[in-house]
Amino acid sequence: MSELHPDLARVILSEEEIQERVKELAAQISADYADAERIYLIGILKGAFIFLADLCRHLTIPHIVDFMSVSSYGRSGAVSGAVRLMLDLREPIRDEHVIIVEDIVDTGHTLDYINHTLQGREPTSMRTCALLEKKRESLEVPVDYLGFTIPDFWVVGYGLDYADTHRTLPFVAELKPEAYQ
Ligand code: 5GP
């Protein structure tokens, strides 16, 4: 592998590990919804776009892909602020089997907000899928399909960014604290 960028401390999840796990998640989702007419995957921009692109191409059941974007305010350190909807879905999700696809769950505020917002639109069912979850105190937001649990530090790559950099790395790496403090 080529040299790691100087802002990165170490690779946490290799490209191979991620691809293997994404295939497993897709197989699990495909089996769980084998009897459904179709499922509705909702990717949360921007972080989930690479994960969702890989996940949906391994699904063996009919599916629709759409995106939402939210932003958090007042986030500083461990405290996550209010979440605001920036970009909404194009179509109603009423009577659909919905899976929300997130990059990472940290405090759980984002997923909780999206969960509540979309529940009101009366989908037939709603589940959540996240590539990563941080090991720490967080809201009790259930993640039905989880890729990996990681330690509580800032990670980049595979869709995750720092100030819009490192997003398209094929692996997930820890950002050195001095790079963002
Ligand atoms: P939560 O609302 O669960 O605290 O935060 C979720 C959102 O914060 C994620 O969707 C992601 O955008 C951002 N986030 C949390 N931790 C990280 C991290 O370690 N790296 C990156 N790039 N984004 C993170």
mmCIF file of C-alpha atoms and ligand atoms in Angstrom:
data_model
loop_
_atom_site.group_PDB
_atom_site.id
_atom_site.type_symbol
_atom_site.label_atom_id
_atom_site.label_comp_id
_atom_site.label_asym_id
_atom_site.label_seq_id
_atom_site.Cartn_x
_atom_site.Cartn_y
_atom_site.Cartn_z
ATOM 1 C CA MET A 1 0.000 0.000 0.000
ATOM 2 C CA SER A 2 1.191 3.526 -0.694
ATOM 3 C CA GLU A 3 2.226 5.875 2.114
ATOM 4 C CA LEU A 4 -0.502 6.997 4.480
ATOM 5 C CA HIS A 5 -1.347 10.713 4.324
ATOM 6 C CA PRO A 6 0.504 12.574 7.138
ATOM 7 C CA ASP A 7 -2.823 13.619 8.742
ATOM 8 C CA LEU A 8 -3.818 9.976 9.206
ATOM 9 C CA ALA A 9 -2.720 7.975 12.258
ATOM 10 C CA ARG A 10 -3.569 4.457 11.055
ATOM 11 C CA VAL A 11 -5.914 2.398 8.957
ATOM 12 C CA ILE A 12 -8.749 1.035 11.106
ATOM 13 C CA LEU A 13 -10.625 -0.938 8.472
ATOM 14 C CA SER A 14 -8.988 -2.095 5.280
ATOM 15 C CA GLU A 15 -10.685 -2.002 1.893
ATOM 16 C CA GLU A 16 -10.961 -5.807 1.959
ATOM 17 C CA GLU A 17 -12.560 -5.901 5.422
ATOM 18 C CA ILE A 18 -15.078 -3.248 4.442
ATOM 19 C CA GLN A 19 -16.002 -4.913 1.148
ATOM 20 C CA GLU A 20 -16.437 -8.274 2.860
ATOM 21 C CA ARG A 21 -18.716 -6.811 5.541
ATOM 22 C CA VAL A 22 -20.761 -4.809 3.006
ATOM 23 C CA LYS A 23 -21.410 -8.036 1.080
ATOM 24 C CA GLU A 24 -22.542 -9.735 4.297
ATOM 25 C CA LEU A 25 -24.890 -6.893 5.153
ATOM 26 C CA ALA A 26 -26.377 -6.963 1.650
ATOM 27 C CA ALA A 27 -26.894 -10.714 1.900
ATOM 28 C CA GLN A 28 -28.606 -10.321 5.268
ATOM 29 C CA ILE A 29 -30.893 -7.553 3.971
ATOM 30 C CA SER A 30 -31.672 -9.538 0.816
ATOM 31 C CA ALA A 31 -32.672 -12.551 2.932
ATOM 32 C CA ASP A 32 -34.727 -10.516 5.424
ATOM 33 C CA TYR A 33 -36.733 -8.839 2.652
ATOM 34 C CA ALA A 34 -36.933 -11.785 0.291
ATOM 35 C CA ASP A 35 -40.735 -11.681 0.422
ATOM 36 C CA ALA A 36 -41.089 -7.917 0.010
ATOM 37 C CA GLU A 37 -42.067 -6.435 -3.326
ATOM 38 C CA ARG A 38 -39.195 -3.969 -2.993
ATOM 39 C CA ILE A 39 -37.260 -1.950 -0.434
ATOM 40 C CA TYR A 40 -36.551 1.760 -0.260
ATOM 41 C CA LEU A 41 -32.967 2.662 0.628
ATOM 42 C CA ILE A 42 -32.457 6.180 1.936
ATOM 43 C CA GLY A 43 -28.829 7.300 1.980
ATOM 44 C CA ILE A 44 -27.837 10.182 4.235
ATOM 45 C CA LEU A 45 -25.574 12.573 2.339
ATOM 46 C CA LYS A 46 -22.820 13.076 1.997
ATOM 47 C CA GLY A 47 -21.138 10.446 4.152
ATOM 48 C CA ALA A 48 -23.214 7.412 3.144
ATOM 49 C CA PHE A 49 -22.978 7.699 -0.627
ATOM 50 C CA ILE A 50 -20.075 5.293 -1.130
ATOM 51 C CA PHE A 51 -21.363 2.742 1.378
ATOM 52 C CA LEU A 52 -24.826 2.879 -0.170
ATOM 53 C CA ALA A 53 -23.438 2.553 -3.707
ATOM 54 C CA ASP A 54 -21.577 -0.639 -2.760
ATOM 55 C CA LEU A 55 -24.374 -2.020 -0.575
ATOM 56 C CA CYS A 56 -27.149 -1.665 -3.145
ATOM 57 C CA ARG A 57 -25.107 -3.311 -5.889
ATOM 58 C CA HIS A 58 -24.845 -6.469 -3.796
ATOM 59 C CA LEU A 59 -28.582 -6.655 -3.096
ATOM 60 C CA THR A 60 -30.431 -9.452 -4.847
ATOM 61 C CA ILE A 61 -33.914 -7.978 -4.242
ATOM 62 C CA PRO A 62 -35.694 -5.068 -5.992
ATOM 63 C CA HIS A 63 -34.847 -1.708 -4.469
ATOM 64 C CA ILE A 64 -35.158 2.025 -4.931
ATOM 65 C CA VAL A 65 -32.448 4.481 -3.887
ATOM 66 C CA ASP A 66 -33.044 8.000 -2.656
ATOM 67 C CA PHE A 67 -31.114 10.495 -0.547
ATOM 68 C CA MET A 68 -31.598 12.965 2.276
ATOM 69 C CA SER A 69 -29.242 15.492 3.732
ATOM 70 C CA VAL A 70 -29.234 16.885 7.246
ATOM 71 C CA SER A 71 -26.943 19.201 9.107
ATOM 72 C CA SER A 72 -26.108 19.438 12.784
ATOM 73 C CA TYR A 73 -25.674 22.693 14.613
ATOM 74 C CA GLY A 74 -23.816 23.482 17.810
ATOM 75 C CA ARG A 75 -21.687 20.368 17.519
ATOM 76 C CA SER A 76 -18.625 20.749 19.676
ATOM 77 C CA GLY A 77 -16.706 17.807 20.986
ATOM 78 C CA ALA A 78 -19.062 15.331 22.606
ATOM 79 C CA VAL A 79 -22.127 17.558 22.359
ATOM 80 C CA SER A 80 -24.240 17.227 19.262
ATOM 81 C CA GLY A 81 -26.631 20.040 18.455
ATOM 82 C CA ALA A 82 -30.015 20.276 16.805
ATOM 83 C CA VAL A 83 -30.397 18.514 13.478
ATOM 84 C CA ARG A 84 -31.938 20.278 10.492
ATOM 85 C CA LEU A 85 -33.264 18.844 7.244
ATOM 86 C CA MET A 86 -31.325 20.255 4.272
ATOM 87 C CA LEU A 87 -32.471 18.023 1.416
ATOM 88 C CA ASP A 88 -35.599 15.914 1.426
ATOM 89 C CA LEU A 89 -36.661 12.788 -0.456
ATOM 90 C CA ARG A 90 -38.087 13.158 -3.941
ATOM 91 C CA GLU A 91 -41.054 10.845 -3.401
ATOM 92 C CA PRO A 92 -43.378 9.799 -0.566
ATOM 93 C CA ILE A 93 -42.414 6.624 1.292
ATOM 94 C CA ARG A 94 -45.890 5.685 2.439
ATOM 95 C CA ASP A 95 -46.433 1.897 2.364
ATOM 96 C CA GLU A 96 -42.768 1.258 1.538
ATOM 97 C CA HIS A 97 -40.236 -0.893 3.381
ATOM 98 C CA VAL A 98 -37.623 1.719 4.261
ATOM 99 C CA ILE A 99 -33.995 1.262 5.284
ATOM 100 C CA ILE A 100 -32.104 4.376 6.360
ATOM 101 C CA VAL A 101 -28.435 4.082 5.388
ATOM 102 C CA GLU A 102 -25.983 6.108 7.504
ATOM 103 C CA ASP A 103 -22.198 6.306 7.433
ATOM 104 C CA ILE A 104 -21.599 6.483 11.177
ATOM 105 C CA VAL A 105 -23.598 6.731 14.388
ATOM 106 C CA ASP A 106 -21.873 8.804 17.040
ATOM 107 C CA THR A 107 -24.279 10.371 19.570
ATOM 108 C CA GLY A 108 -27.267 8.994 17.649
ATOM 109 C CA HIS A 109 -28.935 12.412 17.291
ATOM 110 C CA THR A 110 -28.878 12.363 13.506
ATOM 111 C CA LEU A 111 -30.377 8.900 13.154
ATOM 112 C CA ASP A 112 -32.931 9.649 15.847
ATOM 113 C CA TYR A 113 -34.038 12.805 14.038
ATOM 114 C CA ILE A 114 -34.314 11.039 10.683
ATOM 115 C CA ASN A 115 -36.150 8.125 12.277
ATOM 116 C CA HIS A 116 -38.752 10.426 13.793
ATOM 117 C CA THR A 117 -39.111 12.506 10.655
ATOM 118 C CA LEU A 118 -39.691 9.493 8.418
ATOM 119 C CA GLN A 119 -41.932 7.556 10.832
ATOM 120 C CA GLY A 120 -44.511 10.303 10.366
ATOM 121 C CA ARG A 121 -44.685 9.484 6.665
ATOM 122 C CA GLU A 122 -46.203 6.077 7.358
ATOM 123 C CA PRO A 123 -43.820 3.592 5.766
ATOM 124 C CA THR A 124 -44.855 -0.069 6.099
ATOM 125 C CA SER A 125 -41.636 -0.724 8.003
ATOM 126 C CA MET A 126 -38.465 1.139 8.812
ATOM 127 C CA ARG A 127 -35.026 -0.125 9.751
ATOM 128 C CA THR A 128 -31.590 1.408 10.022
ATOM 129 C CA CYS A 129 -28.266 0.414 8.539
ATOM 130 C CA ALA A 130 -24.940 2.029 9.468
ATOM 131 C CA LEU A 131 -21.429 1.155 8.405
ATOM 132 C CA LEU A 132 -19.948 2.302 11.711
ATOM 133 C CA GLU A 133 -20.992 2.943 15.270
ATOM 134 C CA LYS A 134 -18.777 4.557 17.879
ATOM 135 C CA LYS A 135 -18.263 2.783 21.149
ATOM 136 C CA ARG A 136 -19.529 5.357 23.622
ATOM 137 C CA GLU A 137 -22.553 6.610 25.513
ATOM 138 C CA SER A 138 -25.182 7.472 22.935
ATOM 139 C CA LEU A 139 -28.904 7.657 22.442
ATOM 140 C CA GLU A 140 -30.704 4.362 22.304
ATOM 141 C CA VAL A 141 -31.066 4.402 18.556
ATOM 142 C CA PRO A 142 -31.362 0.871 17.250
ATOM 143 C CA VAL A 143 -29.086 0.033 14.339
ATOM 144 C CA ASP A 144 -30.575 -3.042 12.693
ATOM 145 C CA TYR A 145 -27.729 -3.631 10.245
ATOM 146 C CA LEU A 146 -24.337 -2.575 11.585
ATOM 147 C CA GLY A 147 -21.003 -2.941 9.829
ATOM 148 C CA PHE A 148 -18.477 -2.315 12.597
ATOM 149 C CA THR A 149 -18.142 -0.842 16.074
ATOM 150 C CA ILE A 150 -15.097 1.422 16.354
ATOM 151 C CA PRO A 151 -13.384 3.398 19.145
ATOM 152 C CA ASP A 152 -14.396 7.005 19.745
ATOM 153 C CA PHE A 153 -12.145 9.083 17.542
ATOM 154 C CA TRP A 154 -12.549 10.942 14.261
ATOM 155 C CA VAL A 155 -12.391 8.667 11.245
ATOM 156 C CA VAL A 156 -12.226 9.415 7.533
ATOM 157 C CA GLY A 157 -12.434 7.511 4.279
ATOM 158 C CA TYR A 158 -15.041 5.354 2.535
ATOM 159 C CA GLY A 159 -17.409 8.356 2.365
ATOM 160 C CA LEU A 160 -16.397 9.948 5.654
ATOM 161 C CA ASP A 161 -14.589 13.261 5.501
ATOM 162 C CA TYR A 162 -12.778 15.867 7.460
ATOM 163 C CA ALA A 163 -13.642 19.311 6.010
ATOM 164 C CA ASP A 164 -14.441 17.511 2.733
ATOM 165 C CA THR A 165 -11.041 15.835 2.509
ATOM 166 C CA HIS A 166 -10.083 12.127 2.602
ATOM 167 C CA ARG A 167 -13.662 11.169 1.635
ATOM 168 C CA THR A 168 -12.820 8.887 -1.271
ATOM 169 C CA LEU A 169 -10.156 6.762 0.376
ATOM 170 C CA PRO A 170 -11.091 3.070 -0.039
ATOM 171 C CA PHE A 171 -10.349 2.341 3.640
ATOM 172 C CA VAL A 172 -11.352 3.894 6.988
ATOM 173 C CA ALA A 173 -8.561 5.615 8.899
ATOM 174 C CA GLU A 174 -8.128 7.493 12.156
ATOM 175 C CA LEU A 175 -7.433 11.185 11.710
ATOM 176 C CA LYS A 176 -4.591 12.419 13.898
ATOM 177 C CA PRO A 177 -6.039 14.644 16.667
ATOM 178 C CA GLU A 178 -3.555 17.387 15.771
ATOM 179 C CA ALA A 179 -5.056 17.514 12.279
ATOM 180 C CA TYR A 180 -8.418 18.771 13.583
ATOM 181 C CA GLN A 181 -7.724 20.327 16.980
HETATM 182 P P1 5GP B 1 -24.466 11.794 15.548
HETATM 183 O O1 5GP B 1 -25.684 12.621 15.246
HETATM 184 O O2 5GP B 1 -24.736 10.318 15.670
HETATM 185 O O3 5GP B 1 -23.685 12.338 16.709
HETATM 186 O O4 5GP B 1 -23.472 12.005 14.361
HETATM 187 C C1 5GP B 1 -23.657 11.421 13.156
HETATM 188 C C2 5GP B 1 -22.977 12.208 12.051
HETATM 189 O O5 5GP B 1 -21.807 12.895 12.507
HETATM 190 C C3 5GP B 1 -22.516 11.260 10.979
HETATM 191 O O6 5GP B 1 -23.520 11.086 10.019
HETATM 192 C C4 5GP B 1 -21.301 11.966 10.430
HETATM 193 O O7 5GP B 1 -21.705 12.891 9.454
HETATM 194 C C5 5GP B 1 -20.749 12.739 11.604
HETATM 195 N N1 5GP B 1 -19.668 12.011 12.280
HETATM 196 C C6 5GP B 1 -19.675 11.502 13.535
HETATM 197 N N2 5GP B 1 -18.489 10.931 13.820
HETATM 198 C C7 5GP B 1 -17.717 11.050 12.721
HETATM 199 C C8 5GP B 1 -16.362 10.648 12.406
HETATM 200 O O8 5GP B 1 -15.615 10.049 13.180
HETATM 201 N N3 5GP B 1 -15.931 10.976 11.156
HETATM 202 C C9 5GP B 1 -16.693 11.654 10.264
HETATM 203 N N4 5GP B 1 -16.156 11.924 9.073
HETATM 204 N N5 5GP B 1 -17.971 12.029 10.519
HETATM 205 C C10 5GP B 1 -18.467 11.739 11.743
#
